[in-house]
Amino acid sequence: MILWFNCFFPNSDASTNVMILSVHVGANPLYGYYAAAPVYRVAVRHIRQRWPTSLSNLTHTAIYMPGYDLCPDGGDHTAEFFAGYYYEHWRRLTAPETYLVLASPECTNQALVLADFARDLDLPLFISVAGSTQLTNRKRYPTTSPQAALSGNDVLQSLEALLNRFSWRTLSLICDPMTQAPGLANFFYARCGDLQKFFIKKGYTWYNKEFNSATERNFSDYLSATKDRSRIYILLTLPQFIRQLMIEASKLDMSSGDFAFIAIQPTQRPGIGPVSWRGNGTHEDDKMAVDAFKSLLVITGVVPVWSQIASLTSEISETARIEYNYTYPHDAQESDVQIGIYESTMMFAQVFDENYPEVINMTKKRFIEKCSNRSFSFAGRNYASDADGGKVLPVVVQRFNRRTELMETAMLFDTVRRKFYDEVPELWYWVGRNSSPPDVPKCGFRNDHCDGPTGAGLLIGILITVFTVLLIVCGIALHFVVERRKELRRLWWLVERSTLQSTADERTAGIKVSVVYSMLGRKYRLLRTQQPLYMLTLETPEPLTVSSFHNNKKLLHVLLNLRYLNHPCLATFKGISPGHRDIALESAILHVLGSFGGDGVPTPQSVEMPRNLSSLVCIIDARFTAKIAESGYARIFEYLNLSKFKRCNEEDQSEMVEMIWKPPEVLAAGTRKAPRPQHDDLLGSCFGPAEFRPTARRLRSLLQRVKKRSNDVIGHILMRIERHATDLEFVVAERTQALSVEMAKADSLLQEMLPREIVLLLRNRQPVPSEQFESVTIMFSDLPVFANIANMCEPLAIIEFLNETYSLIDEVLPEFDVYKVETINDSYVVVSGLPHSNGAQHVFEICRLAVTLLKTAKRIEDPTDSNRKVLLRIGIHTGTCVAGVIGRRMPRYCLFGDSMNTASRMESHGEAGRIHISVATKERVVKSPNFVIESRGFREIKGKGQMETFWMSEARHFSTS
């Protein structure tokens, strides 16, 4: 459908009818019919008022072809559309009294077609939107005046000047096709092709990355792909996506000043808005955006001062509403596209008026030349036209103002004189640098542009490194020695007697303290921490002083080692206590204190452990845990010249008591005597061989015979040991039984999924090798009616039906020597002859199973028809195959080989209720009296070609045994 509308204002005084014919393809919201036609209507009214002498008879005709709103779509139909209209009205359009002017607010594809018509028909053409560099070719398009606000040439010239200014030659180009906004793609993506040709022509090193913001938002991938190949990025996308790109750049540490980003933006058009770091993200995103925007440069055009032309934009909006029944969206009220259309139309009128009436007979090429190399002033802004008749507006380069946090004009570019002017020094800064970042690192991206260090320099570097390391090691060693000496001089081992409290009074009254207690040492408590201690009191031949310790470095080292001697099985050394409050050890008694605990720190090798363990050097803590005491004490006595020491009152102890403290293994070498007759049975059994010693229950019984004890400690200990041993045996037996039951369940379940041998190998974490079987028989079966069932039944009903069918088949399998391989939808796969070889019996096992399954399937009702039974379709083949376990998680025992394919083809080319077998299977069962074989002839089998196949059925006397 083609529509055209005339705007005619009759004037009897004018002799020449000037007609502006605007061509509109589609209703693109930016420059389509409803967006552009009202602007021409307003411009015509203003022209008639401003130049009544020459253009009072001016008319406007808009031709409109709906349905092609995208630039690529409409380009293929523009020629047919315009030619059809022109040759239908050629008499009126070519009349001597008519001066025809073409106007196109369309994008590049349509504009290039109209430019060819304008040249061939010798008509002036004014283009207000398309900014392709091809339109500036005066030889090809001599009658065309491109009036785009930010043309492709302007972008290329300003970008080239900017790159030369900072010596940037290695670049990355990131383009956005913007399929979600096809109208805007003409202003963004169309520039990508111009830039690519420009980079090739000028010899730049560049990398091209395209992303579609309509479907892709993971911008970090595009930055990461090129960050190691270039540091200068040129971005062509919408402002909101520029913000996201800059945030991702900040996350990749590309906002530190080593990278620069150049965003090319057209002048303000509906729905675009300015480039800004502000958005709807989090506070953290805004912070990263601010940091990244400091490395951003924006190339854009000069925007009109909208407040000065508010009446013009209001008149355009009102004309669209009243005459075209179209309301501009809110974000389209201030559109540079509409201002560009208005300016190009007014420019034509001014040049026409200045050359009237000579312009009537002037060639259209000459008329376009009259529009070149001059200045104009419309819609509140001044601009010029270049030698090609194109619009010349300054190109703006914006930078981030750190004070106002806005993108502001840093300098302007004169596209005629090709130089920058009106620079703002405050905005020219580089993060962390005094100059612009280089496009290539000093040593290249792979550090291959710098020469390696010289031999002398390398040697000096090595010497300096070695000297530094030695200096650090010596400093650490010196610090360690000084700290060690300080620690040796500290009196940490000196425990004042006033800080100890004897616990002898706390013992229960009426219980006699054993003489053995005095042998081991008395029990004390440290008042500050209430930590239990024991004190070993030894006789010394002469009084000791603190100097006796300070003058003996070996002794101090032993004491320091004992301080850090901590182990769960050792009683910790706590220090030495004097006999009086003064520091001098005047008493001839040496008190050595130890605690009952340890924290598991390894034992220093410099401290010797007791070599002859007995109960004289073992103590029991509150948890009835044995601790070895007196570790390293022999060295103390050795350095104090106490070659043989003895405990206080040691000579008062009887030989029998000393023997009691020794284990049976030590006493076995000598003569032992029972301290009391009543202990003969008890000690006789305890001192016997280890395998004949009594259990805890037997020991308790023996002790009860000797002496009845009710509340003594030993009785309670034995009772607890007996109870614990009994309970432990019961619990271990019970849990072992439960574990065996659960393991049996797990084994049963695993063996349902995998062969038993495979289960054992997997449990032992052993590799499962694949195995080739020379002769096995494989059976495939399915349900031909399953497709119909799946279409007519609900998913839950399908699952219930399959479960019922497979369960019946599973019940039959144990009667035969077969292995179930897998089930896929309605397909059931069974094999015989593996994983255990059964000779030649495998073919008979499968054939008997197939006959049985045909009978079993008759018990299954079709869920779509209760009066119909389900029929199986079975295919069988015999041959070789390879079996193995696939996967680590949910492993499967799978079969591979051509035999699997052939068996599957036998099933798929069979018939419901019948058994279809191959030649290999037939040759093995043909002599069996249990089966009847019927040739099916040669048939075309998919993937196999011509094959002779056979039907198999049961003989009348068939038996499954």
PDB file of N, CA and C in Angstrom, residues 40 101-116 118 124-132 134-136 138 141 143-149 151 186 337 340-345 347-348 368 389-391:
ATOM      1  N   TYR A  40       8.334  18.385   8.254  1.00  0.00           N
ATOM      2  CA  TYR A  40       8.285  19.020   6.931  1.00  0.00           C
ATOM      3  C   TYR A  40       7.088  19.972   6.843  1.00  0.00           C
ATOM      4  N   VAL A 101      11.951  18.906  -5.539  1.00  0.00           N
ATOM      5  CA  VAL A 101      13.061  18.699  -4.600  1.00  0.00           C
ATOM      6  C   VAL A 101      12.763  17.433  -3.787  1.00  0.00           C
ATOM      7  N   LEU A 102      13.723  16.521  -3.764  1.00  0.00           N
ATOM      8  CA  LEU A 102      13.565  15.296  -2.967  1.00  0.00           C
ATOM      9  C   LEU A 102      14.119  15.511  -1.558  1.00  0.00           C
ATOM     10  N   ALA A 103      13.464  14.901  -0.583  1.00  0.00           N
ATOM     11  CA  ALA A 103      13.916  14.949   0.817  1.00  0.00           C
ATOM     12  C   ALA A 103      13.786  13.556   1.412  1.00  0.00           C
ATOM     13  N   SER A 104      14.807  13.121   2.117  1.00  0.00           N
ATOM     14  CA  SER A 104      14.796  11.790   2.717  1.00  0.00           C
ATOM     15  C   SER A 104      15.254  11.860   4.167  1.00  0.00           C
ATOM     16  N   PRO A 105      14.363  11.505   5.077  1.00  0.00           N
ATOM     17  CA  PRO A 105      14.771  11.389   6.482  1.00  0.00           C
ATOM     18  C   PRO A 105      15.150   9.953   6.837  1.00  0.00           C
ATOM     19  N   GLU A 106      15.394   9.120   5.834  1.00  0.00           N
ATOM     20  CA  GLU A 106      15.594   7.692   6.064  1.00  0.00           C
ATOM     21  C   GLU A 106      17.055   7.375   6.388  1.00  0.00           C
ATOM     22  N   CYS A 107      17.282   6.104   6.664  1.00  0.00           N
ATOM     23  CA  CYS A 107      18.634   5.654   7.001  1.00  0.00           C
ATOM     24  C   CYS A 107      19.414   5.371   5.731  1.00  0.00           C
ATOM     25  N   THR A 108      20.620   4.832   5.879  1.00  0.00           N
ATOM     26  CA  THR A 108      21.576   4.752   4.770  1.00  0.00           C
ATOM     27  C   THR A 108      21.056   3.905   3.608  1.00  0.00           C
ATOM     28  N   ASN A 109      20.467   2.740   3.872  1.00  0.00           N
ATOM     29  CA  ASN A 109      20.033   1.859   2.781  1.00  0.00           C
ATOM     30  C   ASN A 109      19.062   2.549   1.838  1.00  0.00           C
ATOM     31  N   GLN A 110      18.050   3.233   2.402  1.00  0.00           N
ATOM     32  CA  GLN A 110      17.079   3.931   1.570  1.00  0.00           C
ATOM     33  C   GLN A 110      17.678   5.178   0.934  1.00  0.00           C
ATOM     34  N   ALA A 111      18.545   5.890   1.681  1.00  0.00           N
ATOM     35  CA  ALA A 111      19.113   7.141   1.177  1.00  0.00           C
ATOM     36  C   ALA A 111      19.995   6.887  -0.045  1.00  0.00           C
ATOM     37  N   LEU A 112      20.764   5.797  -0.045  1.00  0.00           N
ATOM     38  CA  LEU A 112      21.618   5.502  -1.194  1.00  0.00           C
ATOM     39  C   LEU A 112      20.804   5.220  -2.448  1.00  0.00           C
ATOM     40  N   VAL A 113      19.666   4.547  -2.299  1.00  0.00           N
ATOM     41  CA  VAL A 113      18.792   4.290  -3.454  1.00  0.00           C
ATOM     42  C   VAL A 113      18.240   5.600  -4.011  1.00  0.00           C
ATOM     43  N   LEU A 114      17.768   6.490  -3.127  1.00  0.00           N
ATOM     44  CA  LEU A 114      17.212   7.770  -3.577  1.00  0.00           C
ATOM     45  C   LEU A 114      18.297   8.646  -4.187  1.00  0.00           C
ATOM     46  N   ALA A 115      19.546   8.543  -3.686  1.00  0.00           N
ATOM     47  CA  ALA A 115      20.622   9.341  -4.258  1.00  0.00           C
ATOM     48  C   ALA A 115      20.896   8.938  -5.705  1.00  0.00           C
ATOM     49  N   ASP A 116      20.785   7.626  -6.001  1.00  0.00           N
ATOM     50  CA  ASP A 116      20.947   7.177  -7.381  1.00  0.00           C
ATOM     51  C   ASP A 116      19.828   7.735  -8.271  1.00  0.00           C
ATOM     52  N   ALA A 118      18.124  10.505  -7.711  1.00  0.00           N
ATOM     53  CA  ALA A 118      18.313  11.949  -7.821  1.00  0.00           C
ATOM     54  C   ALA A 118      19.355  12.291  -8.878  1.00  0.00           C
ATOM     55  N   PRO A 124      17.547  17.654  -6.945  1.00  0.00           N
ATOM     56  CA  PRO A 124      18.300  17.876  -5.697  1.00  0.00           C
ATOM     57  C   PRO A 124      17.718  17.004  -4.581  1.00  0.00           C
ATOM     58  N   LEU A 125      18.594  16.434  -3.797  1.00  0.00           N
ATOM     59  CA  LEU A 125      18.182  15.559  -2.693  1.00  0.00           C
ATOM     60  C   LEU A 125      18.846  16.038  -1.415  1.00  0.00           C
ATOM     61  N   PHE A 126      18.034  16.253  -0.375  1.00  0.00           N
ATOM     62  CA  PHE A 126      18.530  16.680   0.935  1.00  0.00           C
ATOM     63  C   PHE A 126      18.245  15.561   1.936  1.00  0.00           C
ATOM     64  N   ILE A 127      19.345  15.004   2.458  1.00  0.00           N
ATOM     65  CA  ILE A 127      19.266  13.884   3.403  1.00  0.00           C
ATOM     66  C   ILE A 127      19.582  14.420   4.798  1.00  0.00           C
ATOM     67  N   SER A 128      18.727  14.067   5.747  1.00  0.00           N
ATOM     68  CA  SER A 128      18.869  14.656   7.087  1.00  0.00           C
ATOM     69  C   SER A 128      19.236  13.656   8.171  1.00  0.00           C
ATOM     70  N   VAL A 129      19.230  12.361   7.875  1.00  0.00           N
ATOM     71  CA  VAL A 129      19.490  11.360   8.907  1.00  0.00           C
ATOM     72  C   VAL A 129      20.713  10.504   8.575  1.00  0.00           C
ATOM     73  N   ALA A 130      20.723   9.904   7.385  1.00  0.00           N
ATOM     74  CA  ALA A 130      21.804   8.989   7.018  1.00  0.00           C
ATOM     75  C   ALA A 130      23.145   9.715   7.013  1.00  0.00           C
ATOM     76  N   GLY A 131      24.144   9.123   7.667  1.00  0.00           N
ATOM     77  CA  GLY A 131      25.454   9.766   7.759  1.00  0.00           C
ATOM     78  C   GLY A 131      26.567   8.948   7.151  1.00  0.00           C
ATOM     79  N   SER A 132      26.237   8.083   6.177  1.00  0.00           N
ATOM     80  CA  SER A 132      27.258   7.236   5.567  1.00  0.00           C
ATOM     81  C   SER A 132      28.274   8.077   4.799  1.00  0.00           C
ATOM     82  N   GLN A 134      29.655   7.214   2.131  1.00  0.00           N
ATOM     83  CA  GLN A 134      29.433   7.044   0.690  1.00  0.00           C
ATOM     84  C   GLN A 134      28.644   8.214   0.097  1.00  0.00           C
ATOM     85  N   LEU A 135      27.800   8.849   0.912  1.00  0.00           N
ATOM     86  CA  LEU A 135      26.962   9.935   0.395  1.00  0.00           C
ATOM     87  C   LEU A 135      27.761  11.198   0.109  1.00  0.00           C
ATOM     88  N   THR A 136      28.989  11.285   0.582  1.00  0.00           N
ATOM     89  CA  THR A 136      29.815  12.476   0.330  1.00  0.00           C
ATOM     90  C   THR A 136      30.634  12.339  -0.949  1.00  0.00           C
ATOM     91  N   ARG A 138      31.139  13.058  -4.353  1.00  0.00           N
ATOM     92  CA  ARG A 138      30.569  14.035  -5.291  1.00  0.00           C
ATOM     93  C   ARG A 138      30.476  13.487  -6.717  1.00  0.00           C
ATOM     94  N   TYR A 141      27.376  10.975  -6.460  1.00  0.00           N
ATOM     95  CA  TYR A 141      26.129  11.616  -6.042  1.00  0.00           C
ATOM     96  C   TYR A 141      26.284  13.137  -6.122  1.00  0.00           C
ATOM     97  N   THR A 143      24.151  15.431  -6.941  1.00  0.00           N
ATOM     98  CA  THR A 143      22.960  16.239  -6.630  1.00  0.00           C
ATOM     99  C   THR A 143      22.451  15.958  -5.214  1.00  0.00           C
ATOM    100  N   THR A 144      23.293  15.369  -4.362  1.00  0.00           N
ATOM    101  CA  THR A 144      22.867  15.013  -3.005  1.00  0.00           C
ATOM    102  C   THR A 144      23.617  15.857  -1.988  1.00  0.00           C
ATOM    103  N   SER A 145      22.886  16.321  -0.988  1.00  0.00           N
ATOM    104  CA  SER A 145      23.477  17.087   0.121  1.00  0.00           C
ATOM    105  C   SER A 145      23.208  16.335   1.424  1.00  0.00           C
ATOM    106  N   PRO A 146      24.202  15.621   1.966  1.00  0.00           N
ATOM    107  CA  PRO A 146      24.005  14.908   3.239  1.00  0.00           C
ATOM    108  C   PRO A 146      24.059  15.866   4.421  1.00  0.00           C
ATOM    109  N   GLN A 147      23.001  15.897   5.203  1.00  0.00           N
ATOM    110  CA  GLN A 147      22.900  16.865   6.303  1.00  0.00           C
ATOM    111  C   GLN A 147      22.805  16.185   7.674  1.00  0.00           C
ATOM    112  N   ALA A 148      23.388  14.995   7.812  1.00  0.00           N
ATOM    113  CA  ALA A 148      23.358  14.322   9.111  1.00  0.00           C
ATOM    114  C   ALA A 148      24.122  15.144  10.140  1.00  0.00           C
ATOM    115  N   ALA A 149      23.570  15.195  11.371  1.00  0.00           N
ATOM    116  CA  ALA A 149      24.187  16.009  12.423  1.00  0.00           C
ATOM    117  C   ALA A 149      25.581  15.514  12.769  1.00  0.00           C
ATOM    118  N   SER A 151      27.909  12.997  10.980  1.00  0.00           N
ATOM    119  CA  SER A 151      28.112  12.109   9.849  1.00  0.00           C
ATOM    120  C   SER A 151      29.266  11.163  10.110  1.00  0.00           C
ATOM    121  N   ASN A 186      20.888   2.137  13.327  1.00  0.00           N
ATOM    122  CA  ASN A 186      21.378   2.910  12.186  1.00  0.00           C
ATOM    123  C   ASN A 186      22.428   3.923  12.606  1.00  0.00           C
ATOM    124  N   VAL A 337      16.913  14.405  15.613  1.00  0.00           N
ATOM    125  CA  VAL A 337      16.527  13.953  14.282  1.00  0.00           C
ATOM    126  C   VAL A 337      15.541  14.948  13.657  1.00  0.00           C
ATOM    127  N   GLY A 340      17.269  18.128  12.747  1.00  0.00           N
ATOM    128  CA  GLY A 340      18.050  17.962  11.521  1.00  0.00           C
ATOM    129  C   GLY A 340      17.173  18.047  10.282  1.00  0.00           C
ATOM    130  N   ILE A 341      15.979  17.465  10.308  1.00  0.00           N
ATOM    131  CA  ILE A 341      15.043  17.559   9.181  1.00  0.00           C
ATOM    132  C   ILE A 341      14.633  19.011   8.947  1.00  0.00           C
ATOM    133  N   TYR A 342      14.345  19.713  10.016  1.00  0.00           N
ATOM    134  CA  TYR A 342      13.925  21.113   9.914  1.00  0.00           C
ATOM    135  C   TYR A 342      15.050  21.966   9.323  1.00  0.00           C
ATOM    136  N   GLU A 343      16.291  21.765   9.790  1.00  0.00           N
ATOM    137  CA  GLU A 343      17.420  22.569   9.310  1.00  0.00           C
ATOM    138  C   GLU A 343      17.717  22.316   7.837  1.00  0.00           C
ATOM    139  N   SER A 344      17.673  21.040   7.409  1.00  0.00           N
ATOM    140  CA  SER A 344      17.967  20.753   5.992  1.00  0.00           C
ATOM    141  C   SER A 344      16.910  21.370   5.080  1.00  0.00           C
ATOM    142  N   THR A 345      15.650  21.365   5.505  1.00  0.00           N
ATOM    143  CA  THR A 345      14.588  21.963   4.687  1.00  0.00           C
ATOM    144  C   THR A 345      14.743  23.485   4.631  1.00  0.00           C
ATOM    145  N   MET A 347      17.531  25.140   5.020  1.00  0.00           N
ATOM    146  CA  MET A 347      18.736  25.436   4.254  1.00  0.00           C
ATOM    147  C   MET A 347      18.432  25.462   2.760  1.00  0.00           C
ATOM    148  N   PHE A 348      17.657  24.470   2.290  1.00  0.00           N
ATOM    149  CA  PHE A 348      17.263  24.471   0.878  1.00  0.00           C
ATOM    150  C   PHE A 348      16.526  25.764   0.526  1.00  0.00           C
ATOM    151  N   ILE A 368      23.375  22.328  -5.699  1.00  0.00           N
ATOM    152  CA  ILE A 368      23.960  21.709  -4.503  1.00  0.00           C
ATOM    153  C   ILE A 368      25.299  22.358  -4.164  1.00  0.00           C
ATOM    154  N   GLY A 389      28.799  19.699   0.504  1.00  0.00           N
ATOM    155  CA  GLY A 389      27.420  20.036   0.847  1.00  0.00           C
ATOM    156  C   GLY A 389      26.938  19.417   2.132  1.00  0.00           C
ATOM    157  N   GLY A 390      27.793  18.750   2.852  1.00  0.00           N
ATOM    158  CA  GLY A 390      27.398  18.127   4.100  1.00  0.00           C
ATOM    159  C   GLY A 390      27.398  19.097   5.259  1.00  0.00           C
ATOM    160  N   LYS A 391      26.597  18.778   6.263  1.00  0.00           N
ATOM    161  CA  LYS A 391      26.487  19.644   7.441  1.00  0.00           C
ATOM    162  C   LYS A 391      27.766  19.559   8.261  1.00  0.00           C
TER     163      LYS A 391
END
